[in-house]
CSV table of C-alpha atoms in Angstrom, one decimal:
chain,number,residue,atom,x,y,z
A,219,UNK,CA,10.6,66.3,48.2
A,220,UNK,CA,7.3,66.0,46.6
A,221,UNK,CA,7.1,68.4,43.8
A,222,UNK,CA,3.2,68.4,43.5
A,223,UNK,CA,2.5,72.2,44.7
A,224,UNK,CA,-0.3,71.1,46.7
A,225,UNK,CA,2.3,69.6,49.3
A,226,UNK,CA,3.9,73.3,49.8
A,227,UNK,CA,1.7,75.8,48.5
A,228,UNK,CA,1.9,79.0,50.9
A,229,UNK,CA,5.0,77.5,52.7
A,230,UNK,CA,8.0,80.1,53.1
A,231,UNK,CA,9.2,80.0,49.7
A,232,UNK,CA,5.6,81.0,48.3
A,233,UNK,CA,5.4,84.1,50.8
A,234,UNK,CA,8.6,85.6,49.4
A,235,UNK,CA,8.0,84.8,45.7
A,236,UNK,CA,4.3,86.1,46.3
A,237,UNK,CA,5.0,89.0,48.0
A,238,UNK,CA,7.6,90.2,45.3
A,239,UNK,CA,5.1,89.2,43.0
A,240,UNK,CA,2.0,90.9,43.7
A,241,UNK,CA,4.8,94.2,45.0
A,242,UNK,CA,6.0,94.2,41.2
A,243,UNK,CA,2.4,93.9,39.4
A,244,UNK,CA,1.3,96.8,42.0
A,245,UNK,CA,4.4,99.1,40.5
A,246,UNK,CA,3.0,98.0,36.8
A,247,UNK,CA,-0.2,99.5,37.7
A,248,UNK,CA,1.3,103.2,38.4
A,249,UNK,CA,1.4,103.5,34.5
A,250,UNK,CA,-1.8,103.8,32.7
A,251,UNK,CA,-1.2,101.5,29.9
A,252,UNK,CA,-2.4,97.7,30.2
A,253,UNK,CA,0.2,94.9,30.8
A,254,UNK,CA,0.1,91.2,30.5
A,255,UNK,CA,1.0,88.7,33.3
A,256,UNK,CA,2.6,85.6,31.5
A,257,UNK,CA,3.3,82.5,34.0
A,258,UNK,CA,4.9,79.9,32.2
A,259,UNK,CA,4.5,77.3,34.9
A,260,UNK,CA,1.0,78.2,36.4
A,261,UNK,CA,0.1,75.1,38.2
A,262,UNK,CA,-3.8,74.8,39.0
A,263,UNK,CA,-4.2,78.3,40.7
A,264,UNK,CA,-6.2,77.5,43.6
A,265,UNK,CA,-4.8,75.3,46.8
A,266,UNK,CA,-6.9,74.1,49.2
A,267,UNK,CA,-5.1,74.3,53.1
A,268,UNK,CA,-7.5,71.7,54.3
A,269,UNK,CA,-6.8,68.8,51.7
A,270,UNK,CA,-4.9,65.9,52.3
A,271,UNK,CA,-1.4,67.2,50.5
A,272,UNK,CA,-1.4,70.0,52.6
A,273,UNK,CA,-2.4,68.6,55.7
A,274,UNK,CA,0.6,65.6,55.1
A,275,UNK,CA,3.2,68.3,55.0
A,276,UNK,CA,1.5,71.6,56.8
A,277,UNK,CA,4.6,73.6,55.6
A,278,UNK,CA,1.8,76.2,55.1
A,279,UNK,CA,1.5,76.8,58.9
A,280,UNK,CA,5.4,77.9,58.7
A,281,UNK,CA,4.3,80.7,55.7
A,282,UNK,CA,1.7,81.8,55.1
A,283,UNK,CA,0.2,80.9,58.7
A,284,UNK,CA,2.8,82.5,60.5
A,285,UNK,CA,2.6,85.7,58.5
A,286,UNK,CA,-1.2,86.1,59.5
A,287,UNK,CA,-0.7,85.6,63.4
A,288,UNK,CA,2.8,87.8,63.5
A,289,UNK,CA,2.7,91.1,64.6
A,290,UNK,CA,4.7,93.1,61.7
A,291,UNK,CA,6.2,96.1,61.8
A,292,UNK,CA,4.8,99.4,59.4
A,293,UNK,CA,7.5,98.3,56.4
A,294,UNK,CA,6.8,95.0,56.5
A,295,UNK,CA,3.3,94.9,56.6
A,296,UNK,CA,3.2,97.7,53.8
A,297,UNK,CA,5.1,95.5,51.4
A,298,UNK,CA,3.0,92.4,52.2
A,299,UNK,CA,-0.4,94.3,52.3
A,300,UNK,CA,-1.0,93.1,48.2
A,301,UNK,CA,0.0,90.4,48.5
A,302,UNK,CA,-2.2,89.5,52.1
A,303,UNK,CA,-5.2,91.4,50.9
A,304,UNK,CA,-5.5,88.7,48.0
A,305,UNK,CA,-5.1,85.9,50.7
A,306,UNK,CA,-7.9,87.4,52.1
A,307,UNK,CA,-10.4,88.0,49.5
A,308,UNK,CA,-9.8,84.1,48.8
A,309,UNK,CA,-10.9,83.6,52.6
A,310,UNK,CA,-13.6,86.3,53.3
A,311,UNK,CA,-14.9,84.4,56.2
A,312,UNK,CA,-11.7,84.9,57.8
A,313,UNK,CA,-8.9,82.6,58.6
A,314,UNK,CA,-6.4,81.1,55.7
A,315,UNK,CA,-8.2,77.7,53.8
A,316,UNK,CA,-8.1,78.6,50.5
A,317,UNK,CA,-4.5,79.8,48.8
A,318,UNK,CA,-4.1,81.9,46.1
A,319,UNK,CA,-0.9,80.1,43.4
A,320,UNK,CA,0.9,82.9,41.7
A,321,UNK,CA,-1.4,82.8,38.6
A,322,UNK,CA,-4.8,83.8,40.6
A,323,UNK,CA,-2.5,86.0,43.1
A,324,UNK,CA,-1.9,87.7,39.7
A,325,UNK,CA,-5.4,87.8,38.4
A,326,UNK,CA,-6.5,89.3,41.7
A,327,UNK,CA,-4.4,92.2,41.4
A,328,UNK,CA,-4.9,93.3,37.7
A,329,UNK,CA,-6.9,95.8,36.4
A,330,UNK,CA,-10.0,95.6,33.8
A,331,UNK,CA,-7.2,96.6,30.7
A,332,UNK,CA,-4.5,93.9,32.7
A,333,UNK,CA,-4.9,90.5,30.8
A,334,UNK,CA,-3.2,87.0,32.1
A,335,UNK,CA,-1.8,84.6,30.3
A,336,UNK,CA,-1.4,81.2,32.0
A,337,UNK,CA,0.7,78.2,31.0
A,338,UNK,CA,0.7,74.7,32.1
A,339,UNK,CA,1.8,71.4,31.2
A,340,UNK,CA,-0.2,68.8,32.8
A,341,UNK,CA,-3.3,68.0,31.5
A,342,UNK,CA,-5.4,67.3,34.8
A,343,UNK,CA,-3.5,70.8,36.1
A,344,UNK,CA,-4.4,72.4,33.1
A,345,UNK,CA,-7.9,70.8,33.3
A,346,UNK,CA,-8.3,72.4,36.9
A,347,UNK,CA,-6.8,76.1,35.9
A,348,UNK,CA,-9.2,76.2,33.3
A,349,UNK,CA,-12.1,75.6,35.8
A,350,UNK,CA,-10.4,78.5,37.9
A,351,UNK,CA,-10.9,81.1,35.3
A,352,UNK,CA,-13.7,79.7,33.2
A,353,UNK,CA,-15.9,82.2,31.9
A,354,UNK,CA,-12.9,85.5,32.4
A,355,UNK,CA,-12.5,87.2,29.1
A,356,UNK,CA,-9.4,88.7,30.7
A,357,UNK,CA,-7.5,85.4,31.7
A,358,UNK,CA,-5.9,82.6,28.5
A,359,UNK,CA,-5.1,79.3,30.2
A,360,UNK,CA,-2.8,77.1,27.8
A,361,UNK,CA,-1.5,73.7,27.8
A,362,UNK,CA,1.9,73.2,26.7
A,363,UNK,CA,5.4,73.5,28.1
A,364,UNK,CA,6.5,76.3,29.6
A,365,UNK,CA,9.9,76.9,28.3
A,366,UNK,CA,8.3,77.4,24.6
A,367,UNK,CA,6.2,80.0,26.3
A,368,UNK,CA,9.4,82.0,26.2
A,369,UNK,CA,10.0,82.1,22.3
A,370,UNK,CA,6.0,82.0,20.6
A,371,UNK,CA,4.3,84.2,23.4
A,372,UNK,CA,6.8,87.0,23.3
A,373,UNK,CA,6.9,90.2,23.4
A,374,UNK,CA,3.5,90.7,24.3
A,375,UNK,CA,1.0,92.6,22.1
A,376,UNK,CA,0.6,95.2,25.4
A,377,UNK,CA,4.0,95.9,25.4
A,378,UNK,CA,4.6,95.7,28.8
A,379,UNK,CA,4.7,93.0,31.2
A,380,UNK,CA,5.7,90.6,33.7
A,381,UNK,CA,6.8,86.9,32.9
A,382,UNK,CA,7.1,85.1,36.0
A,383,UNK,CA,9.0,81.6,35.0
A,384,UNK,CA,8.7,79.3,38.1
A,385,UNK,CA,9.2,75.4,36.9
A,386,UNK,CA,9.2,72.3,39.6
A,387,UNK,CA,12.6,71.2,39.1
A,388,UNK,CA,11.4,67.8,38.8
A,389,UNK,CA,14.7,67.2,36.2
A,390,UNK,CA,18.2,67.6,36.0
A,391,UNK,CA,19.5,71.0,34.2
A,392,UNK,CA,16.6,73.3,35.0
A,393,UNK,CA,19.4,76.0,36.1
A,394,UNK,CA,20.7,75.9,32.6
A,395,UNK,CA,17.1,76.0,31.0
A,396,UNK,CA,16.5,79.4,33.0
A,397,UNK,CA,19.6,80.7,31.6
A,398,UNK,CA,19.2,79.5,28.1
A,399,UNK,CA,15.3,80.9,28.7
A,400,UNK,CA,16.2,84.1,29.8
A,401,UNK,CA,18.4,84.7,26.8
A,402,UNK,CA,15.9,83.5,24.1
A,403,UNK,CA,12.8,85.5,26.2
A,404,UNK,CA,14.9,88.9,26.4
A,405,UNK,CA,16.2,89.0,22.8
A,406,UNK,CA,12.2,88.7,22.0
A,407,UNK,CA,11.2,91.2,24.6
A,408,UNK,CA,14.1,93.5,26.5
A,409,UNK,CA,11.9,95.9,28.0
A,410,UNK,CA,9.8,92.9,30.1
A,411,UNK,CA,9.8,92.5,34.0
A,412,UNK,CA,11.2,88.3,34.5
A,413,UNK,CA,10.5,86.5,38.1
A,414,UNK,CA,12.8,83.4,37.8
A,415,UNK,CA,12.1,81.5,41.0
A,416,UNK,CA,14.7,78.8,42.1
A,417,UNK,CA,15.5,76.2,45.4
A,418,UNK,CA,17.9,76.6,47.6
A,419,UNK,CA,19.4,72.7,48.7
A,420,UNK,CA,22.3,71.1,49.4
A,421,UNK,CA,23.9,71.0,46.5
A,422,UNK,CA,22.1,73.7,44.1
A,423,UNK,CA,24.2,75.4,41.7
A,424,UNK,CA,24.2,78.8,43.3
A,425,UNK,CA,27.8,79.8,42.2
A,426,UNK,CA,27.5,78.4,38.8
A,427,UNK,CA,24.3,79.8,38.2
A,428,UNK,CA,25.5,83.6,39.1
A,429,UNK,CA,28.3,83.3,37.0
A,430,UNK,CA,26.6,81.9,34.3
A,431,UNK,CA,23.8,85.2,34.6
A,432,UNK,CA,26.5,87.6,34.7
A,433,UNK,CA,27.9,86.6,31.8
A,434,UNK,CA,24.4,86.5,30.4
A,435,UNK,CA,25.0,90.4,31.2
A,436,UNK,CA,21.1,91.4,31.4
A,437,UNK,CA,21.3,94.6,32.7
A,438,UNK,CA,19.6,95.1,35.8
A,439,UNK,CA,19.6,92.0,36.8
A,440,UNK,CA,19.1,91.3,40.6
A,441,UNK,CA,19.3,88.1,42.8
A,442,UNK,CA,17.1,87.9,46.0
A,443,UNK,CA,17.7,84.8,47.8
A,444,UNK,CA,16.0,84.0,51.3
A,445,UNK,CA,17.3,81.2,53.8
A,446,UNK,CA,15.2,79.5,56.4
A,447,UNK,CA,17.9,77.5,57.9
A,448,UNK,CA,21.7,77.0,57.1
A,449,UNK,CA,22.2,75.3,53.6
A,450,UNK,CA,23.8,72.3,55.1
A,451,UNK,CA,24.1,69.0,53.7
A,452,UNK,CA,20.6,67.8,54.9
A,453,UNK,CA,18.1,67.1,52.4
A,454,UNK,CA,15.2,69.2,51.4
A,455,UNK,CA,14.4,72.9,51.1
A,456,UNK,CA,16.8,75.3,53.2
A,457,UNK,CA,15.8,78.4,51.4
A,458,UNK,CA,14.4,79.6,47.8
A,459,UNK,CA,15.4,82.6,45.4
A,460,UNK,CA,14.5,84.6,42.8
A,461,UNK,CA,16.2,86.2,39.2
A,462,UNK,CA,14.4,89.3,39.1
A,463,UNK,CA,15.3,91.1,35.4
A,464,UNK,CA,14.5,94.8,34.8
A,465,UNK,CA,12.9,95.1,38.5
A,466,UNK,CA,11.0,98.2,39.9
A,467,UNK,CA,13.2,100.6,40.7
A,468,UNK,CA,12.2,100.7,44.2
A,469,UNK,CA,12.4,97.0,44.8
A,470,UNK,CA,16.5,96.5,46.2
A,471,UNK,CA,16.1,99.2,48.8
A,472,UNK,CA,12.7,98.2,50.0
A,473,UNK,CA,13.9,94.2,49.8
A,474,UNK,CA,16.6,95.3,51.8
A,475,UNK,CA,14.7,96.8,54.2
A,476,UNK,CA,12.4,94.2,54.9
A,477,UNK,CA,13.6,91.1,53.9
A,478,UNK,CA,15.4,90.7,57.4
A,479,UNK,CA,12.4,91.1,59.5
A,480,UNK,CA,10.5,88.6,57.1
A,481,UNK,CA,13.4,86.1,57.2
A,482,UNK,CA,13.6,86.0,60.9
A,483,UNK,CA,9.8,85.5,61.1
A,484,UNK,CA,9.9,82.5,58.8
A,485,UNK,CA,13.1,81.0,60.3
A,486,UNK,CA,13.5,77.1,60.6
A,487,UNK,CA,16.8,77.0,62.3
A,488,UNK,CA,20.0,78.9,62.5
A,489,UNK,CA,21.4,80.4,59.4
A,490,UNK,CA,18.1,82.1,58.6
A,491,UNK,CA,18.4,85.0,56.5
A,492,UNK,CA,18.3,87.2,53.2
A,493,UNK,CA,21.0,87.8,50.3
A,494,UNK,CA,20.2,90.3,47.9
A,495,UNK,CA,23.1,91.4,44.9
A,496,UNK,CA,22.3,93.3,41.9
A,497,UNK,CA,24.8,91.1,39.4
A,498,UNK,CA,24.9,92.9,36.6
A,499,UNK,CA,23.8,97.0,37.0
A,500,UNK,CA,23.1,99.4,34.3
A,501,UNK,CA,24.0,99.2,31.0
């Protein structure tokens, strides 16, 4: 795999780490008070469908694409309408060229007391998110790694938020980074909402990983974990999942609800389907 977003923005894995994205910053806004967005791995916010990255691969034509031209049923298409109407206000002249990443699917969504803070390592990415938001007194774009992100820009001055921590794996032992994240992050700030997105290959540490967050013992800490094909031996991307810490109280049942619809539209092969566990419940 190429790790470069630009290759796989709005492919399956996007549509259900955007949809439970955009689902969870929607619950946020039922309270009054401001909250802060914080994505620790932001990537350059805008991807354009028609460039050459995304025309090599066109995984976006098996996510995003398919979602548009699918007829959905009432619960589905309720728990993707935040997430879709952002897609479309990037596309007003209809059709899907422009896709929203996770920090300008987040921007979209807040309100004028919301604020967004977006990290990035890569100079020329950072460069490009900067240009994104230039000029939005609501939005901070910073360079610098992620994983500090988790000990200097927490807890929030708002109080409430949403950390969304979503690195490329591009290097051996990011499994064990989320974990050690997670711990550092919620010492700082218990009370926060954490997206922790993750691959599903051959060979990913699913077991270890579990074990390893339910020892962590984070209480309410729920796994979500989508399948487009069988996890076989082949290489590449069978599936994707996310670590969802502290989620809206709503989120299992409706995930559960739709999640088998949304897995059998995005299907690649046999073996398609959704997982959802809540590892560790109440304290």
């Amino acid at each position: 795999m190429n790790y470069r977003h630009s290759y796989h923005a709005g492919n399956y894995a996007d549509v259900l780490k955007h949809a439970v994205l955009a689902q969870i910053i929607t619950y946020l806004k039922l309270k009054d008070p401001a909250f802060r967005v914080i994505d620790t791995h932001a990537g350059i916010g805008v991807y354009d469908l028609s460039s050459a990255e995304a025309q090599k691969t066109g995984e976006w034509r098996d996510g995003v694409g398919r979602v548009l031209e699918a007829q959905l049923s009432p619960e589905l298409a309720a728990f993707l309408a935040p997430w879709l109407e952002a897609v479309k206000t990037l596309n007003p002249d209809g059709g899907i060229r422009h896709y929203p990443g996770s920090p300008k699917l987040a921007r979209l969504l807040l309100r004028k007391q919301d604020r967004l803070t977006a990290i990035e390592l890569h100079a020329d990415d950072a460069r490009q998110l900067r240009r994104v938001f230039e000029g939005d007194f609501q939005v901070r774009v910073i360079e610098l790694d992620g994983w500090l992100a988790l000990g200097g820009h927490l807890p929030p001055k708002e109080k409430r938020g949403l950390v969304l921590i979503d690195p490329p794996f591009e290097a051996d032992g990011e499994y064990d980074r989320m974990i050690d994240g997670l711990a550092r992050a919620t010492r700082r700030f218990p009370g926060g909402t954490y997206v922790l997105w993750h691959p599903i290959k051959a060979g990913s540490p699913l077991a270890s990983f579990d074990k390893k967050l339910i020892a962590l013992g984070r209480p309410r800490t729920l796994s979500v974990r989508m399948l487009a094909r069988a996890n076989t031996n082949a290489p590449g991307l069978n599936g994707s999942g996310l670590v969802i810490i502290n989620p809206p109280f709503t989120l299992e049942t409706d995930l559960k609800a739709v999640l088998p619809e949304l897995a059998r539209l995005l299907a690649q092969g046999p073996g398609a389907g959704p997982d959802i566990r809540m590892l560790v419940g109440e304290s």
